[in-house]
Backbone as JSON, one array per atom type, in Angstrom:
{
  "sequence": "MKQMLCLLVGMLLSLSASAEKAQDFVALLMSDLEEQYGVDDNDEYGCVTVSPSMMEKMLKMLQSKDVKNDEQIQRILPHVKSMRIFSATKHIDRYNTAATKLLNKNAKSYKPFKASAEKSVDPCVWVRKSGAKVIEMIVLNRKENENFQVINITGDMNKAFVDELLKM",
  "N": [[74.85, 68.18, 95.89], [77.06, 66.99, 97.19], [79.05, 68.01, 95.59], [78.92, 70.72, 96.18], [79.63, 70.69, 98.88], [82.25, 69.68, 98.72], [83.39, 71.77, 97.25], [83.09, 73.89, 99.09], [84.68, 72.95, 101.24], [87.15, 72.87, 99.93], [87.5, 75.63, 99.4], [87.67, 76.65, 101.99], [90.01, 75.36, 102.89], [91.93, 76.47, 101.14], [91.72, 79.12, 101.88], [92.57, 79.04, 104.57], [95.18, 78.2, 104.15], [96.25, 80.37, 102.73], [96.03, 82.3, 104.7], [97.88, 81.41, 106.53], [100.23, 81.93, 105.17], [100.33, 84.69, 105.17], [102.17, 86.38, 106.98], [103.45, 88.58, 109.49], [106.34, 90.78, 109.53], [108.04, 90.31, 111.78], [107.34, 87.7, 112.51], [108.23, 86.34, 110.23], [110.98, 86.91, 110.48], [111.66, 85.65, 112.93], [111.15, 82.99, 112.29], [113.02, 82.65, 110.24], [115.4, 83.05, 111.71], [115.33, 80.89, 113.45], [115.59, 78.78, 111.63], [118.09, 79.42, 110.5], [119.97, 79.78, 112.64], [119.18, 78.11, 114.64], [118.04, 79.02, 116.99], [115.62, 79.95, 119.44], [113.02, 82.15, 120.75], [113.42, 81.95, 123.49], [116.06, 81.69, 124.0], [117.97, 83.75, 123.02], [116.71, 86.08, 122.29], [113.7, 88.1, 122.52], [110.13, 88.35, 122.09], [107.35, 90.39, 121.98], [103.9, 90.54, 121.67], [101.18, 92.55, 120.79], [97.91, 92.12, 120.56], [95.1, 92.52, 118.21], [92.68, 92.68, 119.73], [93.62, 93.52, 122.21], [94.61, 96.01, 121.47], [92.22, 97.32, 120.89], [91.1, 97.38, 123.47], [92.95, 99.02, 124.77], [92.52, 101.42, 123.39], [89.84, 101.99, 124.08], [90.17, 102.34, 126.83], [91.84, 104.59, 126.9], [90.15, 106.46, 125.68], [88.25, 106.79, 127.61], [89.5, 108.28, 129.5], [90.39, 111.64, 130.42], [92.76, 113.15, 129.36], [95.16, 115.4, 128.23], [97.62, 114.72, 126.99], [97.12, 112.3, 125.83], [95.83, 112.71, 123.44], [97.2, 112.55, 120.96], [97.85, 109.84, 120.9], [95.28, 108.76, 120.91], [94.48, 109.5, 118.36], [96.11, 107.92, 116.82], [95.94, 105.15, 117.59], [93.41, 103.95, 116.61], [94.07, 103.25, 114.0], [95.87, 101.24, 114.15], [96.34, 97.81, 114.0], [97.74, 95.57, 115.08], [100.72, 94.95, 117.06], [104.1, 94.09, 117.21], [107.06, 93.47, 119.02], [110.32, 92.78, 118.61], [113.17, 91.92, 120.38], [116.6, 92.07, 121.22], [119.49, 91.56, 123.21], [121.87, 90.36, 123.03], [124.3, 89.41, 120.58], [123.83, 91.53, 118.74], [124.64, 92.64, 116.26], [124.36, 90.41, 114.57], [121.57, 89.95, 114.55], [120.6, 92.38, 113.59], [121.76, 92.4, 111.04], [120.54, 90.07, 110.01], [117.82, 90.85, 109.97], [117.9, 93.04, 108.21], [118.84, 91.8, 105.86], [116.69, 90.06, 105.4], [114.63, 91.89, 104.89], [115.61, 93.02, 102.52], [115.66, 90.74, 100.93], [112.96, 90.32, 100.64], [112.14, 92.4, 98.99], [110.16, 92.98, 97.17], [107.88, 93.18, 98.65], [108.46, 94.79, 100.94], [109.4, 98.13, 101.39], [111.82, 100.77, 101.66], [111.27, 103.6, 103.84], [111.08, 107.05, 104.26], [110.66, 109.39, 106.74], [111.22, 112.11, 106.98], [113.47, 114.56, 105.6], [115.32, 115.11, 107.52], [115.65, 112.85, 109.04], [117.89, 110.32, 110.01], [119.66, 107.37, 108.9], [119.42, 105.6, 110.98], [116.91, 105.23, 113.34], [115.97, 102.67, 111.03], [113.34, 102.65, 108.74], [110.8, 100.74, 107.29], [108.18, 99.91, 104.99], [105.2, 98.07, 104.16], [102.95, 97.93, 101.56], [99.53, 98.02, 100.42], [98.17, 98.79, 97.65], [97.54, 102.19, 97.93], [97.56, 102.23, 100.63], [99.32, 101.84, 103.69], [100.07, 98.9, 105.15], [101.71, 97.64, 106.86], [104.33, 98.46, 109.05], [107.75, 98.64, 109.67], [110.22, 99.13, 112.02], [113.59, 99.32, 112.43], [115.7, 99.37, 115.06], [118.68, 100.07, 116.36], [120.81, 100.16, 119.02], [124.0, 101.03, 119.74], [126.04, 98.56, 121.04], [124.14, 97.95, 123.01], [121.3, 97.16, 122.53], [119.03, 95.61, 120.16], [116.17, 96.27, 118.3], [113.14, 95.35, 116.68], [110.38, 96.92, 115.64], [107.21, 96.2, 114.83], [104.41, 97.13, 113.19], [101.08, 96.63, 112.34], [98.25, 97.52, 110.33], [95.8, 99.94, 109.22], [97.01, 102.31, 107.5], [98.43, 105.46, 106.34], [100.77, 107.57, 104.5], [100.92, 110.04, 105.89], [99.99, 109.28, 108.39], [102.02, 107.47, 109.16], [104.19, 109.24, 109.25], [103.31, 110.85, 111.41], [103.29, 108.96, 113.47], [106.0, 108.34, 113.65], [106.98, 110.65, 114.78], [106.47, 110.49, 117.42]],
  "CA": [[75.11, 68.48, 97.29], [78.43, 66.6, 97.48], [79.93, 68.94, 94.89], [78.93, 71.97, 96.95], [80.4, 70.42, 100.1], [83.66, 69.61, 98.3], [83.78, 73.13, 96.89], [83.19, 74.65, 100.34], [85.87, 72.46, 101.96], [88.3, 73.35, 99.16], [87.64, 77.07, 99.61], [88.15, 76.85, 103.36], [91.41, 74.95, 102.96], [92.77, 77.45, 100.46], [91.68, 80.32, 102.7], [93.44, 78.85, 105.73], [96.56, 78.13, 103.65], [96.71, 81.73, 102.43], [96.15, 83.02, 105.97], [99.13, 81.0, 107.15], [101.3, 82.57, 104.43], [100.32, 86.12, 105.46], [102.81, 86.62, 108.27], [104.09, 89.88, 109.59], [107.79, 90.71, 109.38], [108.68, 89.7, 112.95], [107.12, 86.25, 112.41], [109.18, 85.89, 109.21], [112.32, 87.02, 111.04], [111.86, 84.61, 113.94], [111.21, 81.73, 111.56], [114.3, 82.66, 109.56], [116.45, 82.89, 112.72], [115.28, 79.52, 113.94], [116.17, 77.95, 110.58], [119.48, 79.76, 110.24], [120.84, 79.66, 113.79], [118.66, 77.13, 115.58], [117.69, 79.65, 118.26], [114.23, 80.42, 119.56], [112.92, 83.37, 121.55], [113.79, 81.74, 124.88], [117.51, 81.65, 124.1], [118.77, 84.96, 122.82], [115.89, 87.25, 122.0], [112.31, 88.0, 122.97], [109.12, 88.95, 121.22], [106.11, 90.75, 122.65], [102.84, 90.8, 120.7], [99.95, 93.21, 121.25], [96.9, 91.65, 119.61], [94.05, 93.48, 117.86], [91.72, 92.87, 120.83], [94.29, 94.34, 123.23], [94.66, 97.37, 120.94], [90.88, 97.87, 121.11], [90.94, 97.65, 124.91], [93.77, 100.2, 125.09], [91.84, 102.58, 122.84], [88.68, 102.27, 124.93], [90.66, 102.84, 128.11], [92.31, 105.96, 126.68], [89.01, 107.32, 125.36], [87.5, 107.04, 128.83], [90.27, 109.24, 130.29], [90.41, 113.0, 129.9], [94.14, 113.6, 129.51], [95.57, 116.1, 127.01], [98.74, 114.02, 126.37], [96.64, 111.11, 125.14], [95.17, 113.07, 122.19], [97.97, 112.01, 119.84], [97.69, 108.38, 120.96], [93.9, 108.46, 120.51], [94.4, 109.65, 116.9], [96.91, 106.88, 116.19], [95.53, 103.78, 117.9], [92.38, 103.34, 115.77], [94.63, 102.79, 112.74], [96.79, 100.14, 114.43], [95.69, 96.53, 114.21], [98.54, 94.82, 116.04], [102.09, 95.4, 117.18], [105.07, 93.12, 117.75], [108.37, 94.03, 119.27], [111.4, 91.81, 118.71], [114.24, 92.59, 121.12], [117.77, 91.25, 121.53], [120.59, 92.26, 123.87], [123.08, 89.62, 122.65], [124.47, 89.23, 119.13], [123.1, 92.63, 118.13], [124.99, 92.75, 114.83], [123.8, 89.26, 113.86], [120.13, 90.12, 114.35], [120.43, 93.54, 112.72], [122.09, 91.93, 109.69], [119.5, 89.12, 109.58], [116.6, 91.61, 109.67], [118.14, 93.84, 107.0], [118.89, 90.86, 104.73], [115.33, 89.57, 105.16], [113.9, 92.98, 104.23], [116.1, 93.12, 101.14], [115.23, 89.51, 100.25], [111.53, 90.5, 100.37], [112.05, 93.78, 98.49], [108.89, 93.18, 96.44], [106.84, 93.5, 99.64], [108.88, 95.82, 101.88], [110.12, 99.24, 100.77], [112.32, 101.77, 102.62], [110.4, 104.74, 104.04], [111.72, 108.19, 104.93], [109.67, 110.27, 107.33], [111.58, 113.47, 106.6], [114.85, 114.69, 105.15], [116.18, 115.21, 108.7], [115.83, 111.53, 109.64], [119.08, 109.6, 109.58], [119.4, 105.98, 108.56], [119.11, 104.86, 112.2], [116.37, 103.92, 113.01], [115.58, 102.42, 109.64], [111.9, 102.4, 108.66], [110.34, 100.08, 106.07], [106.72, 99.73, 104.96], [104.57, 97.17, 103.18], [101.72, 98.6, 101.13], [98.51, 97.4, 99.58], [97.69, 99.98, 96.95], [98.07, 103.4, 98.56], [97.55, 102.05, 102.08], [100.42, 101.18, 104.39], [99.45, 97.87, 105.99], [102.69, 97.18, 107.84], [105.47, 99.34, 109.23], [108.82, 97.98, 110.41], [111.27, 100.04, 112.47], [114.78, 98.66, 112.95], [116.31, 100.31, 116.0], [119.9, 99.46, 116.91], [121.6, 101.02, 119.91], [125.35, 100.48, 119.76], [126.45, 97.75, 122.2], [123.09, 97.83, 124.02], [120.23, 96.25, 122.11], [118.48, 95.73, 118.82], [114.72, 96.06, 118.32], [112.32, 95.48, 115.48], [109.01, 97.26, 116.01], [106.4, 95.8, 113.68], [103.04, 97.6, 113.4], [100.17, 96.37, 111.23], [97.01, 98.28, 110.44], [95.29, 100.68, 108.07], [97.76, 103.54, 107.66], [98.88, 106.15, 105.14], [102.06, 108.23, 104.72], [100.76, 111.06, 106.93], [99.89, 108.56, 109.65], [103.35, 106.95, 109.49], [104.96, 110.43, 109.67], [102.84, 111.22, 112.75], [103.74, 107.9, 114.38], [107.45, 108.45, 113.82], [107.27, 111.83, 115.59], [106.25, 110.18, 118.85]],
  "C": [[76.56, 68.16, 97.64], [79.41, 67.55, 96.81], [80.04, 70.26, 95.65], [79.77, 71.81, 98.22], [81.89, 70.36, 99.79], [84.2, 70.99, 97.95], [84.0, 73.99, 98.13], [84.43, 74.25, 101.12], [87.14, 72.94, 101.26], [88.56, 74.83, 99.37], [88.18, 77.36, 101.0], [89.61, 76.47, 103.51], [92.33, 75.95, 102.28], [92.82, 78.76, 101.25], [92.6, 80.19, 103.9], [94.9, 78.77, 105.3], [97.09, 79.52, 103.34], [96.85, 82.56, 103.7], [97.45, 82.66, 106.67], [100.32, 81.68, 106.47], [101.42, 84.05, 104.78], [100.85, 86.37, 106.86], [103.35, 88.03, 108.29], [105.61, 89.68, 109.58], [108.47, 90.02, 110.56], [108.5, 88.18, 112.93], [108.07, 85.65, 111.37], [110.61, 85.87, 109.75], [112.59, 85.89, 112.04], [111.95, 83.23, 113.29], [112.57, 81.57, 110.87], [115.45, 82.42, 110.54], [116.49, 81.46, 113.25], [115.89, 78.56, 112.92], [117.68, 78.15, 110.47], [120.41, 79.45, 111.42], [120.37, 78.62, 114.81], [118.35, 77.72, 116.95], [116.21, 79.99, 118.26], [114.2, 81.56, 120.56], [113.24, 83.17, 123.03], [115.3, 81.82, 125.08], [118.18, 83.02, 124.08], [117.96, 86.22, 122.55], [114.48, 87.03, 122.51], [111.39, 88.7, 122.0], [107.86, 89.18, 122.04], [105.1, 91.11, 121.58], [101.66, 91.47, 121.39], [98.9, 92.92, 120.19], [95.88, 92.74, 119.27], [93.05, 93.72, 119.0], [92.33, 93.7, 121.95], [94.4, 95.78, 122.76], [93.31, 98.06, 121.13], [90.67, 98.24, 122.57], [91.74, 98.88, 125.32], [93.09, 101.46, 124.6], [90.65, 102.97, 123.69], [89.1, 102.86, 126.26], [91.12, 104.29, 127.97], [91.17, 106.93, 126.4], [88.2, 107.65, 126.61], [88.21, 108.04, 129.73], [90.22, 110.61, 129.62], [91.8, 113.58, 130.15], [94.59, 114.2, 128.19], [96.69, 115.36, 126.28], [98.29, 112.81, 125.55], [95.97, 111.42, 123.8], [95.87, 112.47, 120.98], [97.81, 110.49, 119.78], [96.29, 107.99, 120.51], [93.7, 108.62, 119.0], [95.09, 108.48, 116.2], [96.34, 105.49, 116.39], [94.41, 103.19, 117.03], [92.91, 102.78, 114.45], [95.55, 101.58, 112.91], [96.02, 98.87, 114.73], [96.43, 95.7, 115.25], [99.96, 95.35, 116.04], [102.92, 94.27, 117.77], [106.4, 93.82, 117.94], [109.34, 92.88, 119.5], [112.55, 92.54, 119.38], [115.37, 91.62, 121.43], [118.84, 92.11, 122.19], [121.93, 91.55, 123.62], [123.1, 89.5, 121.13], [123.69, 90.28, 118.32], [123.37, 92.74, 116.63], [124.38, 91.63, 114.02], [122.33, 89.48, 113.55], [119.81, 91.33, 113.47], [120.69, 93.14, 111.27], [121.01, 91.0, 109.16], [118.22, 89.86, 109.18], [116.76, 92.4, 108.37], [118.18, 92.95, 105.76], [117.49, 90.35, 104.38], [114.47, 90.64, 104.48], [114.32, 93.1, 102.77], [115.69, 91.91, 100.32], [113.76, 89.62, 99.83], [111.26, 91.91, 99.85], [110.79, 94.04, 97.67], [107.78, 93.62, 97.39], [107.21, 94.71, 100.49], [109.75, 96.86, 101.19], [110.62, 100.18, 101.86], [111.38, 102.97, 102.67], [111.19, 105.83, 104.74], [110.64, 109.11, 105.45], [109.94, 111.73, 106.97], [113.04, 113.48, 106.19], [115.81, 114.72, 106.34], [116.47, 113.85, 109.33], [117.1, 110.89, 109.1], [118.69, 108.16, 109.28], [118.97, 105.18, 109.8], [118.09, 105.65, 113.02], [115.9, 103.85, 111.56], [114.11, 102.02, 109.61], [111.56, 101.84, 107.29], [108.83, 99.94, 106.14], [106.34, 98.67, 103.92], [103.23, 97.79, 102.85], [100.79, 97.65, 100.4], [97.82, 98.56, 98.89], [98.35, 101.21, 97.57], [98.17, 103.27, 100.08], [98.82, 101.36, 102.57], [99.76, 100.18, 105.32], [100.42, 97.31, 107.02], [103.86, 98.15, 107.86], [106.5, 98.62, 110.1], [109.87, 99.03, 110.74], [112.4, 99.19, 113.03], [115.51, 99.69, 113.8], [117.48, 99.62, 116.68], [120.63, 100.5, 117.75], [122.93, 100.34, 120.12], [125.67, 99.82, 121.1], [125.4, 97.64, 123.3], [122.03, 96.82, 123.61], [119.83, 96.52, 120.66], [116.99, 95.43, 118.92], [114.16, 96.17, 116.9], [110.91, 95.76, 115.98], [108.17, 97.09, 114.75], [104.94, 96.19, 113.97], [102.23, 97.27, 112.15], [98.9, 97.18, 111.43], [96.62, 98.91, 109.13], [95.88, 102.08, 108.17], [98.01, 104.19, 106.3], [100.18, 106.88, 105.48], [101.98, 109.26, 105.85], [100.68, 110.41, 108.31], [101.26, 108.06, 110.09], [104.25, 108.1, 109.94], [104.61, 110.83, 111.09], [103.34, 110.21, 113.79], [105.22, 108.01, 114.66], [107.87, 109.67, 114.64], [107.2, 111.54, 117.08], [107.52, 109.74, 119.54]]
}
């Protein structure tokens, strides 16, 4: 009995430890910025998170409406688990460089993605895959002398879905 209890506690601890390691890109970026520059989201940048439960509520709300413009959104939302938006209006170059360096540092996980041949480098789109599935999409969007955003979407996606999302 004690062995089973110890085994169960050990499994739970390892599970919680691995869950803590599984962060999305914006969480990694904010942690990196805090270490590197000693700034948090109250100082120079902000982060908005839309949780999985809020995504479900949005989907239900849209499904209850009969609006033609919402058809594309209704096709996309079921595949999205959560979304985070990192935004900065100061030190735009610093944050753009930090995000790009972090993506390159984690090149085993994050790969560049091109939606079509017509897309330019800006905004820059990266994906993290598990097998053939895209489980995370990162869009770096820098507007010269205005702001810098990282849009981080997690979910159950594929290339066609990401292409559709980028058209919006």
